[in-house]
Coordinates of C-alpha atoms and ligand atoms in Angstrom, one line a residue:
M1 CA 92.2 88.8 102.6
I2 CA 89.9 90.5 100.2
K3 CA 88.7 88.1 97.1
I4 CA 86.4 89.7 94.6
D5 CA 84.7 87.2 92.2
N6 CA 82.9 88.4 89.1
L7 CA 81.6 91.7 90.3
S8 CA 79.5 93.6 88.0
K9 CA 77.6 96.9 88.4
R10 CA 75.5 99.0 86.1
F11 CA 74.0 102.0 86.3
N12 CA 71.1 103.8 84.6
G13 CA 72.9 106.9 83.0
K14 CA 71.2 109.7 80.7
N15 CA 71.9 107.9 77.4
G16 CA 70.9 104.5 78.8
K17 CA 72.7 101.8 80.8
V18 CA 76.3 102.2 81.7
T19 CA 78.4 99.3 82.8
A20 CA 80.6 100.6 85.7
L21 CA 82.3 97.3 86.6
N22 CA 82.3 94.4 84.3
D23 CA 83.4 91.1 85.6
I24 CA 86.0 92.1 88.2
N25 CA 88.2 89.6 89.8
I26 CA 90.9 90.3 92.1
E27 CA 92.8 89.0 95.3
M28 CA 94.3 91.3 97.9
Y29 CA 96.2 89.8 100.7
D30 CA 96.7 91.1 104.2
G31 CA 99.5 93.8 104.5
D32 CA 99.4 94.6 100.4
I33 CA 99.6 98.2 99.4
F34 CA 97.3 97.6 96.4
G35 CA 97.2 100.3 93.6
I36 CA 94.2 100.6 91.4
I37 CA 94.7 102.8 88.7
G38 CA 92.7 104.1 85.7
M39 CA 91.6 107.0 84.0
S40 CA 88.5 109.1 84.9
G41 CA 85.3 107.2 84.5
A42 CA 87.4 103.8 84.5
G43 CA 84.9 102.3 87.5
K44 CA 87.6 103.1 90.4
S45 CA 85.3 104.9 92.7
T46 CA 82.2 102.5 91.9
L47 CA 84.8 99.5 92.9
L48 CA 85.7 101.4 96.1
R49 CA 82.1 102.1 96.8
C50 CA 81.2 98.5 96.3
I51 CA 84.0 97.0 98.5
T52 CA 83.0 99.5 101.3
L53 CA 79.2 98.5 100.9
L54 CA 78.3 102.1 100.1
E55 CA 77.0 100.9 96.8
R56 CA 75.4 97.2 95.9
P57 CA 76.9 95.4 92.9
D58 CA 74.3 93.8 90.5
S59 CA 76.2 90.3 90.7
G60 CA 79.5 88.8 92.1
S61 CA 81.0 88.1 95.5
I62 CA 83.3 90.0 97.9
F63 CA 84.9 87.9 100.4
I64 CA 86.4 89.5 103.3
D65 CA 88.3 86.7 105.3
G66 CA 86.2 84.1 103.8
N67 CA 82.8 85.8 104.1
D68 CA 80.9 86.8 101.1
I69 CA 80.0 90.6 102.7
L70 CA 77.2 90.6 100.1
T71 CA 75.2 87.9 102.0
L72 CA 75.4 89.5 105.5
N73 CA 72.2 90.7 107.4
H74 CA 71.9 94.4 108.7
Q75 CA 73.6 93.7 112.0
E76 CA 76.6 91.9 110.4
L77 CA 77.1 94.6 107.9
R78 CA 77.4 97.1 110.4
K79 CA 80.4 95.0 111.9
A80 CA 81.7 94.5 108.7
R81 CA 81.8 98.1 107.9
R82 CA 84.0 98.7 110.9
K83 CA 86.5 96.3 109.4
M84 CA 86.9 98.9 106.5
G85 CA 88.3 102.6 106.9
V86 CA 87.7 104.6 103.9
V87 CA 89.6 108.0 103.0
F88 CA 88.4 110.3 100.3
Q89 CA 89.8 112.6 98.2
H90 CA 88.2 115.7 99.7
Y91 CA 88.4 114.5 103.2
N92 CA 84.8 114.4 104.2
L93 CA 85.2 116.0 107.8
L94 CA 82.6 117.3 109.7
M95 CA 83.4 121.1 109.5
Q96 CA 81.5 122.2 112.5
E97 CA 83.5 119.7 114.7
T98 CA 87.1 119.9 116.0
V99 CA 89.7 117.6 115.1
A100 CA 89.6 115.3 118.2
K101 CA 85.6 115.2 117.8
N102 CA 86.2 114.1 113.9
V103 CA 88.3 111.2 115.0
A104 CA 86.2 110.2 118.0
F105 CA 83.1 110.1 115.9
P106 CA 83.1 106.5 114.3
M107 CA 84.1 105.2 117.8
E108 CA 80.8 107.1 119.4
I109 CA 78.8 105.5 116.9
A110 CA 80.2 102.1 117.5
G111 CA 79.3 102.6 121.3
M112 CA 82.8 102.9 122.8
E113 CA 83.3 104.0 126.2
K114 CA 84.1 107.8 126.6
S115 CA 87.2 107.4 128.7
Q116 CA 88.6 105.0 125.9
I117 CA 87.9 107.2 123.0
K118 CA 89.6 109.7 124.5
K119 CA 92.7 107.7 124.8
R120 CA 92.2 106.4 121.5
V121 CA 91.9 109.8 119.8
Q122 CA 94.9 111.1 121.3
E123 CA 96.9 107.8 120.2
L124 CA 95.4 108.2 116.5
L125 CA 96.6 111.8 116.5
I126 CA 100.0 111.0 117.5
L127 CA 100.1 108.3 114.8
V128 CA 99.3 110.8 111.9
N129 CA 101.4 113.5 113.8
I130 CA 98.6 116.0 114.1
D131 CA 98.4 115.9 117.9
D132 CA 98.9 119.6 118.2
K133 CA 95.8 120.4 116.4
A134 CA 93.3 118.5 118.3
D135 CA 91.1 121.3 119.2
F136 CA 91.1 122.8 115.8
Y137 CA 88.6 123.0 113.2
P138 CA 88.9 121.6 109.6
T139 CA 88.8 125.1 108.1
Q140 CA 91.9 126.0 110.1
L141 CA 93.8 123.2 108.7
S142 CA 95.9 122.8 105.2
G143 CA 94.7 120.0 102.9
G144 CA 97.3 117.7 104.0
Q145 CA 96.6 117.9 107.8
R146 CA 92.8 117.7 106.7
Q147 CA 93.8 114.4 105.2
R148 CA 95.6 113.3 108.0
V149 CA 92.7 113.9 110.2
A150 CA 90.7 111.6 107.7
I151 CA 93.4 108.9 108.2
A152 CA 93.1 108.9 111.8
R153 CA 89.3 108.6 111.7
A154 CA 89.5 106.1 109.4
L155 CA 91.6 103.9 111.6
A156 CA 89.5 104.6 114.8
T157 CA 87.9 101.3 114.7
N158 CA 91.1 99.3 113.8
P159 CA 90.1 98.5 110.6
E160 CA 91.8 95.6 108.5
A161 CA 91.7 97.6 105.5
L162 CA 92.4 101.1 104.6
L163 CA 90.4 102.0 101.3
C164 CA 91.6 105.3 99.9
D165 CA 89.8 107.0 96.9
E166 CA 92.2 109.5 95.2
P167 CA 93.6 110.3 98.6
T168 CA 96.4 112.9 97.3
S169 CA 94.7 114.2 94.1
A170 CA 93.7 117.4 95.7
L171 CA 97.2 117.8 97.3
D172 CA 100.5 119.5 96.0
A173 CA 103.8 117.4 95.4
L174 CA 105.2 117.7 98.5
T175 CA 102.1 117.2 100.6
T176 CA 101.2 114.1 98.5
K177 CA 104.7 112.7 99.2
Q178 CA 104.1 113.2 103.2
V179 CA 100.9 111.7 103.0
L180 CA 101.9 108.4 100.9
N181 CA 104.6 108.1 103.5
L182 CA 102.1 108.2 106.3
L183 CA 100.3 105.5 104.6
K184 CA 103.4 103.3 104.1
E185 CA 104.2 103.7 107.8
I186 CA 100.9 102.7 108.9
N187 CA 100.9 99.6 106.6
K188 CA 104.3 99.0 108.2
R189 CA 103.4 99.7 111.7
L190 CA 99.8 98.2 111.7
N191 CA 100.1 95.7 108.9
T192 CA 96.8 97.3 107.6
T193 CA 96.1 96.5 104.1
I194 CA 95.7 99.6 102.1
I195 CA 94.1 100.0 98.7
I196 CA 94.8 103.3 96.9
I197 CA 92.7 104.3 94.1
T198 CA 94.4 106.9 92.0
H199 CA 94.9 108.3 88.3
E200 CA 98.4 109.1 89.4
M201 CA 101.2 106.3 88.4
S202 CA 103.5 108.3 90.8
A203 CA 101.5 107.5 93.8
V204 CA 101.5 103.6 92.8
K205 CA 105.2 103.8 92.2
A206 CA 106.0 105.4 95.3
I207 CA 104.2 102.9 97.7
C208 CA 102.0 100.2 96.2
N209 CA 103.7 96.5 96.0
K210 CA 100.8 95.5 93.7
V211 CA 99.0 97.4 91.2
A212 CA 95.6 96.6 88.9
V213 CA 95.1 98.8 86.1
I214 CA 91.2 99.3 85.3
N215 CA 89.8 100.4 82.1
E216 CA 86.0 100.6 81.1
G217 CA 85.1 98.6 84.2
R218 CA 87.7 95.8 83.4
F219 CA 91.0 95.0 84.9
V220 CA 93.3 94.9 81.8
E221 CA 96.5 94.2 83.8
M222 CA 97.7 93.6 87.2
G223 CA 100.7 92.2 89.2
L224 CA 103.8 93.3 91.3
T225 CA 104.2 97.0 90.7
K226 CA 107.8 96.6 89.5
D227 CA 106.8 93.9 87.0
V228 CA 103.9 96.1 85.5
F229 CA 105.8 99.0 85.3
T230 CA 109.0 97.8 83.7
N231 CA 107.0 95.4 81.1
P232 CA 103.5 97.1 80.6
S233 CA 101.6 95.1 78.3
H234 CA 98.2 97.0 78.0
D235 CA 98.0 100.4 76.0
V236 CA 96.2 102.2 79.0
T237 CA 99.0 101.2 81.2
K238 CA 101.7 102.4 78.8
M239 CA 99.6 105.7 78.3
L240 CA 99.1 106.2 82.2
L241 CA 102.8 105.6 82.3
G242 CA 103.3 108.3 79.9
M243 CA 104.6 106.4 77.1
E244 CA 103.6 108.1 73.9
D245 CA 104.9 105.8 71.5
I246 CA 102.6 103.1 71.9
Ligands
ADP1 N1 75.5 106.9 90.5 C1 75.8 106.8 89.1 N2 74.6 106.7 88.1 C2 75.1 106.8 86.7 N3 76.3 106.3 86.4 C3 77.3 106.2 87.4 C4 77.0 106.6 88.9 N4 78.3 106.3 89.5 C5 79.1 106.2 88.5 N5 78.6 105.9 87.2 C6 79.3 105.8 85.9 O1 80.0 104.8 85.8 C7 81.2 104.9 85.6 C8 82.2 104.7 86.4 O2 82.4 105.7 87.4 P1 83.5 105.9 88.3 O3 83.6 104.5 89.2 O4 83.0 107.0 89.4 O5 84.8 106.2 87.7 P2 86.1 106.7 88.3 O6 86.4 106.7 89.7 O7 87.2 105.7 87.8 O8 86.4 108.0 87.5 C9 81.3 106.2 84.8 O9 80.9 106.0 83.4 C10 80.2 107.0 85.7 O10 79.5 108.1 84.7
MG2 MG1 86.4 108.4 91.1

């Protein structure tokens, strides 16, 4: 379970301080597919970067299975990071390395044994249905295929949660559907908690059981997707849902 209490983050922008996150509170349970939706600049990526420890918040707590990850020492942090897999919009693959090597990379860093890595790479590539491309380079793959590799890599260390920042925003409609279906299947098969950050309502609708709407660094609405979508209360939610008569 991921529990966030009173999380805030400010940046020094060109025109003074920018409040990217303003007193964020949320609970995400094991097995949830949680959508976090908001317009550009709302604070979505900053939130994901704080949860994955790529960014340090100014205040607040992030509890993962009861431990506040903001209080961990260096060594504990490295372990905690392995519990979280991250998937980015632009895949962030190593372009000079093969698909198999990209997926092996986090396991090599974790110090896993070579034969074990090889076996696990094969398993993961089968899971994301790209095992026939193990020796290809990212440049030889389509966007959807690259994102499958990125998902396999994110799962390499058996994370409890998979955090995806706009995972389908660079993909066409059909490929988006396929990648979302893959995430849903992973959630079902491995019970991995999935957090999807997006500005696309359709992506949330397709696979998220819960959704939180973020606006100007604050959550303005959250709940079961079906409730929020059938009865949106905030103007931003209505706008994202495409209702013009607000
Ligand atoms: N490193 C940074 N330095 C200064 N401002 C930042 C930085 N990162 C994000 N911001 C600002 O914080 C706000 C939230 O950004 P971000 O989390 O990237 O939004 P989103 O992902 O929802 O589009 C924006 O106003 C953005 O300009
Ligand atoms: Mg973003």
